[in-house]
Amino acid sequence: SYDLTQPPSVSVSPGQTASITCSGDNLGHKYVCWYQQRPGQSPLLVIYQDNKRPSGIPERFSGSNSGNTASLTISGTQALDEADYYCQAWDSDTVVFGPGTKVTVL
Amino acid sequence: EVQLVESGGDLVQPGASLRLSCAATGFTFSSYAMSWVRQAPGKGLEWVSTISDRGGTTFFADSVKGRFTIARDNSKSTLYLQVSSLRAEDTAVFFCARTDLWFGENHYFHMDVWGKGTTVTVSS
């Protein structure tokens, strides 16, 4: 089975840049998307097809994917960005989620 | 407004069955694939199943294959998940999600609208 790896946690100061990585074998050959999940809420798609933002998602969210690593970057992080973030890819007729990264805004 | 509303979750004993439903409004349901994703208490997201827009193609996670069935009624804009032979480890919030997918050369898969979820608890 295909596995995705994410750091368990990332801490960032308000206004600074948070970067979350997602690693998998030849991940750069797959499209990756990212979901934000605030406590007690449903997941929200924030990046799809590596680097596209859905309507309504702030420009401070950006994505990239190359080699074995995809990244989600939050520029000018705000307190409301504190949440769990999951990467996701499709492999061999299966949807694969990363384990999630908890972003804490200190 | 685009909306998905799940229902059917319950507290059941091991071995029981349930049918979960997801009512869609605000978009052309028959034009989209749909998926179920679950989240056990305090855990991450786990994909469960996906069905194509017309219902002719389905996919399942290995953990539920043979026990869960996905179906849709486009005339009612409703998605279903029949869950059987339930185990304690199936305890989770089950979300339905509108799915955008393409299985061509540059295949992609993402879920752009999510419901609030329905809770399934399996316990004796």
CSV table of C-alpha atoms in Angstrom, one decimal:
chain,number,residue,atom,x,y,z
A,1,SER,CA,0.0,0.0,0.0
A,2,TYR,CA,1.0,3.6,-0.6
A,3,ASP,CA,1.9,5.7,2.5
A,4,LEU,CA,2.1,9.4,3.0
A,5,THR,CA,4.2,10.9,5.9
A,6,GLN,CA,3.6,14.2,7.6
A,7,PRO,CA,5.2,15.8,10.7
A,8,PRO,CA,2.9,15.5,13.7
A,9,SER,CA,3.1,19.1,14.6
A,10,VAL,CA,4.3,22.5,13.4
A,11,SER,CA,4.5,25.7,15.5
A,12,VAL,CA,4.4,29.2,14.0
A,13,SER,CA,4.2,32.7,15.4
A,14,PRO,CA,1.4,35.0,14.1
A,15,GLY,CA,2.4,36.7,10.9
A,16,GLN,CA,5.2,34.2,10.1
A,17,THR,CA,5.3,31.4,7.5
A,18,ALA,CA,4.3,27.8,8.3
A,19,SER,CA,5.4,25.0,6.0
A,20,ILE,CA,3.9,21.5,6.2
A,21,THR,CA,5.5,18.6,4.3
A,22,CYS,CA,3.9,15.5,2.9
A,23,SER,CA,6.3,12.7,1.7
A,24,GLY,CA,5.7,9.6,-0.4
A,25,ASP,CA,7.4,7.6,-3.0
A,26,ASN,CA,7.5,9.5,-6.3
A,27,LEU,CA,4.8,11.8,-4.9
A,28,GLY,CA,5.7,14.4,-7.4
A,29,HIS,CA,4.1,12.2,-10.1
A,30,LYS,CA,0.8,12.3,-8.4
A,31,TYR,CA,-1.6,15.2,-7.7
A,32,VAL,CA,-1.8,16.2,-4.1
A,33,CYS,CA,-4.5,18.1,-2.3
A,34,TRP,CA,-4.7,19.5,1.3
A,35,TYR,CA,-7.5,19.7,3.8
A,36,GLN,CA,-7.8,21.9,6.9
A,37,GLN,CA,-9.8,20.7,9.8
A,38,ARG,CA,-10.5,22.9,12.8
A,39,PRO,CA,-11.5,21.3,16.1
A,40,GLY,CA,-15.1,20.0,15.9
A,41,GLN,CA,-15.5,20.9,12.2
A,42,SER,CA,-15.6,19.1,8.9
A,43,PRO,CA,-12.5,19.1,6.7
A,44,LEU,CA,-12.1,22.0,4.2
A,45,LEU,CA,-10.3,21.7,0.9
A,46,VAL,CA,-7.6,24.4,0.8
A,47,ILE,CA,-5.3,23.2,-2.0
A,48,TYR,CA,-6.0,20.8,-4.9
A,49,GLN,CA,-4.0,19.6,-7.9
A,50,ASP,CA,-0.8,20.5,-6.0
A,51,ASN,CA,-1.2,24.3,-6.1
A,52,LYS,CA,-4.7,25.4,-6.9
A,53,ARG,CA,-6.8,27.2,-4.4
A,54,PRO,CA,-10.6,26.7,-4.3
A,55,SER,CA,-12.8,29.8,-4.4
A,56,GLY,CA,-12.8,31.5,-1.0
A,57,ILE,CA,-9.5,30.2,0.2
A,58,PRO,CA,-7.1,33.0,1.1
A,59,GLU,CA,-4.0,33.7,-1.1
A,60,ARG,CA,-1.8,33.0,1.9
A,61,PHE,CA,-2.3,29.3,1.3
A,62,SER,CA,-0.1,27.8,-1.4
A,63,GLY,CA,1.1,24.4,-2.4
A,64,SER,CA,3.9,22.7,-4.3
A,65,ASN,CA,4.9,19.2,-5.2
A,66,SER,CA,8.1,17.8,-6.6
A,67,GLY,CA,10.2,14.7,-6.2
A,68,ASN,CA,9.0,12.8,-3.1
A,69,THR,CA,7.6,15.8,-1.2
A,70,ALA,CA,4.6,18.0,-1.4
A,71,SER,CA,4.4,21.1,0.7
A,72,LEU,CA,1.6,23.4,2.0
A,73,THR,CA,2.7,26.9,2.9
A,74,ILE,CA,0.8,29.3,5.0
A,75,SER,CA,2.2,32.9,4.7
A,76,GLY,CA,1.3,35.5,7.2
A,77,THR,CA,-0.2,32.8,9.5
A,78,GLN,CA,-3.2,33.9,11.5
A,79,ALA,CA,-4.7,32.6,14.7
A,80,LEU,CA,-7.7,31.1,12.8
A,81,ASP,CA,-5.2,29.0,10.8
A,82,GLU,CA,-4.6,26.9,13.8
A,83,ALA,CA,-6.0,23.4,12.8
A,84,ASP,CA,-5.0,19.9,11.6
A,85,TYR,CA,-3.9,19.7,8.0
A,86,TYR,CA,-4.1,16.5,5.9
A,87,CYS,CA,-2.5,15.8,2.6
A,88,GLN,CA,-4.2,13.4,0.2
A,89,ALA,CA,-3.3,11.6,-3.0
A,90,TRP,CA,-4.8,8.9,-5.2
A,91,ASP,CA,-2.9,5.6,-5.8
A,92,SER,CA,-3.9,2.3,-7.3
A,93,ASP,CA,-7.7,2.8,-7.0
A,94,THR,CA,-7.3,4.0,-3.4
A,95,VAL,CA,-7.5,7.4,-1.7
A,96,VAL,CA,-4.5,7.9,0.7
A,97,PHE,CA,-4.5,10.5,3.5
A,98,GLY,CA,-1.4,11.6,5.4
A,99,PRO,CA,-1.6,11.2,9.2
A,100,GLY,CA,-2.2,14.9,9.6
A,101,THR,CA,-0.1,17.8,11.0
A,102,LYS,CA,-1.3,19.9,13.9
A,103,VAL,CA,-0.5,23.6,13.3
A,104,THR,CA,-0.2,25.6,16.4
A,105,VAL,CA,-0.1,29.4,16.2
A,106,LEU,CA,1.8,30.6,19.3
B,1,GLU,CA,-26.2,27.0,-1.1
B,2,VAL,CA,-24.3,23.8,-1.7
B,3,GLN,CA,-25.0,21.4,1.2
B,4,LEU,CA,-24.5,17.8,2.3
B,5,VAL,CA,-26.4,16.4,5.2
B,6,GLU,CA,-25.7,13.0,6.6
B,7,SER,CA,-28.0,10.9,8.7
B,8,GLY,CA,-28.4,7.3,9.9
B,9,GLY,CA,-25.7,7.1,12.5
B,10,ASP,CA,-26.5,5.2,15.7
B,11,LEU,CA,-25.2,3.2,18.7
B,12,VAL,CA,-25.2,-0.4,17.7
B,13,GLN,CA,-23.8,-3.7,18.9
B,14,PRO,CA,-21.0,-5.6,17.1
B,15,GLY,CA,-22.2,-7.5,14.1
B,16,ALA,CA,-25.1,-5.1,13.4
B,17,SER,CA,-25.9,-3.2,10.2
B,18,LEU,CA,-26.8,0.4,9.4
B,19,ARG,CA,-27.6,2.4,6.3
B,20,LEU,CA,-26.1,5.9,6.3
B,21,SER,CA,-27.6,8.6,4.0
B,22,CYS,CA,-26.3,11.8,2.6
B,23,ALA,CA,-28.8,14.3,1.2
B,24,ALA,CA,-27.4,16.8,-1.3
B,25,THR,CA,-28.8,20.2,-2.3
B,26,GLY,CA,-27.6,23.2,-4.2
B,27,PHE,CA,-25.8,21.5,-7.0
B,28,THR,CA,-26.4,18.9,-9.8
B,29,PHE,CA,-25.9,15.8,-7.8
B,30,SER,CA,-25.8,13.5,-10.8
B,31,SER,CA,-22.8,15.3,-12.3
B,32,TYR,CA,-20.4,14.4,-9.4
B,33,ALA,CA,-18.8,11.4,-7.9
B,34,MET,CA,-19.3,11.1,-4.2
B,35,SER,CA,-17.3,9.7,-1.3
B,36,TRP,CA,-17.5,8.6,2.3
B,37,VAL,CA,-14.7,9.4,4.7
B,38,ARG,CA,-14.6,8.5,8.4
B,39,GLN,CA,-12.7,9.7,11.4
B,40,ALA,CA,-12.4,7.6,14.6
B,41,PRO,CA,-12.4,9.6,17.8
B,42,GLY,CA,-9.1,11.5,18.1
B,43,LYS,CA,-7.7,10.0,14.9
B,44,GLY,CA,-7.1,11.2,11.4
B,45,LEU,CA,-9.2,11.0,8.2
B,46,GLU,CA,-9.7,7.6,6.6
B,47,TRP,CA,-11.2,7.2,3.1
B,48,VAL,CA,-14.0,4.6,3.0
B,49,SER,CA,-15.5,4.5,-0.5
B,50,THR,CA,-16.2,6.4,-3.7
B,51,ILE,CA,-18.9,6.0,-6.3
B,52,SER,CA,-18.9,7.5,-9.8
B,53,ASP,CA,-21.5,10.1,-11.0
B,54,ARG,CA,-23.8,7.5,-12.5
B,55,GLY,CA,-23.1,4.8,-10.0
B,56,GLY,CA,-21.4,2.4,-12.3
B,57,THR,CA,-18.0,2.4,-10.7
B,58,THR,CA,-17.2,2.0,-7.0
B,59,PHE,CA,-14.0,1.9,-4.9
B,60,PHE,CA,-13.5,0.7,-1.4
B,61,ALA,CA,-10.8,0.8,1.2
B,62,ASP,CA,-9.4,-2.7,2.1
B,63,SER,CA,-10.6,-2.3,5.7
B,64,VAL,CA,-14.3,-2.2,4.6
B,65,LYS,CA,-14.3,-4.3,1.4
B,66,GLY,CA,-16.9,-6.9,1.5
B,67,ARG,CA,-18.7,-5.4,4.5
B,68,PHE,CA,-19.7,-1.9,3.2
B,69,THR,CA,-21.7,-1.1,0.1
B,70,ILE,CA,-22.0,2.3,-1.5
B,71,ALA,CA,-25.0,3.4,-3.7
B,72,ARG,CA,-26.7,6.5,-4.9
B,73,ASP,CA,-30.1,7.6,-6.1
B,74,ASN,CA,-29.7,10.5,-8.5
B,75,SER,CA,-33.4,11.1,-8.7
B,76,LYS,CA,-33.4,11.8,-4.9
B,77,SER,CA,-29.9,13.5,-4.8
B,78,THR,CA,-29.0,11.1,-2.1
B,79,LEU,CA,-25.9,9.0,-1.4
B,80,TYR,CA,-26.0,5.9,0.8
B,81,LEU,CA,-23.5,3.7,2.6
B,82,GLN,CA,-24.7,0.3,3.8
B,83,VAL,CA,-22.5,-0.8,6.7
B,84,SER,CA,-22.6,-4.4,7.8
B,85,SER,CA,-20.8,-6.7,10.3
B,86,LEU,CA,-19.8,-3.7,12.3
B,87,ARG,CA,-16.8,-3.9,14.6
B,88,ALA,CA,-15.7,-1.7,17.5
B,89,GLU,CA,-13.0,-0.3,15.2
B,90,ASP,CA,-15.7,1.1,12.9
B,91,THR,CA,-16.7,3.6,15.5
B,92,ALA,CA,-16.3,6.9,13.8
B,93,VAL,CA,-17.9,10.0,12.4
B,94,PHE,CA,-18.8,9.3,8.8
B,95,PHE,CA,-18.6,12.3,6.4
B,96,CYS,CA,-19.9,12.3,2.9
B,97,ALA,CA,-18.1,14.5,0.4
B,98,ARG,CA,-18.6,15.7,-3.1
B,99,THR,CA,-15.7,14.4,-5.2
B,100,ASP,CA,-13.9,15.8,-8.2
B,101,LEU,CA,-11.9,13.1,-10.0
B,102,TRP,CA,-10.3,12.3,-13.3
B,103,PHE,CA,-8.7,9.0,-14.1
B,104,GLY,CA,-7.1,10.0,-17.3
B,105,GLU,CA,-3.3,10.4,-17.9
B,106,ASN,CA,-2.9,13.0,-15.1
B,107,HIS,CA,-5.4,11.6,-12.7
B,108,TYR,CA,-6.6,13.6,-9.8
B,109,PHE,CA,-9.0,13.2,-6.9
B,110,HIS,CA,-10.1,15.7,-4.3
B,111,MET,CA,-13.2,16.3,-2.2
B,112,ASP,CA,-14.4,19.9,-2.4
B,113,VAL,CA,-17.6,19.9,-0.3
B,114,TRP,CA,-18.1,18.0,3.0
B,115,GLY,CA,-21.1,17.4,5.2
B,116,LYS,CA,-21.0,17.7,9.0
B,117,GLY,CA,-21.0,14.0,9.5
B,118,THR,CA,-23.0,11.3,11.3
B,119,THR,CA,-21.7,9.3,14.2
B,120,VAL,CA,-21.6,5.5,14.3
B,121,THR,CA,-20.7,3.9,17.6
B,122,VAL,CA,-20.2,0.2,17.8
B,123,SER,CA,-20.3,-1.2,21.4
B,124,SER,CA,-21.8,-4.0,23.4
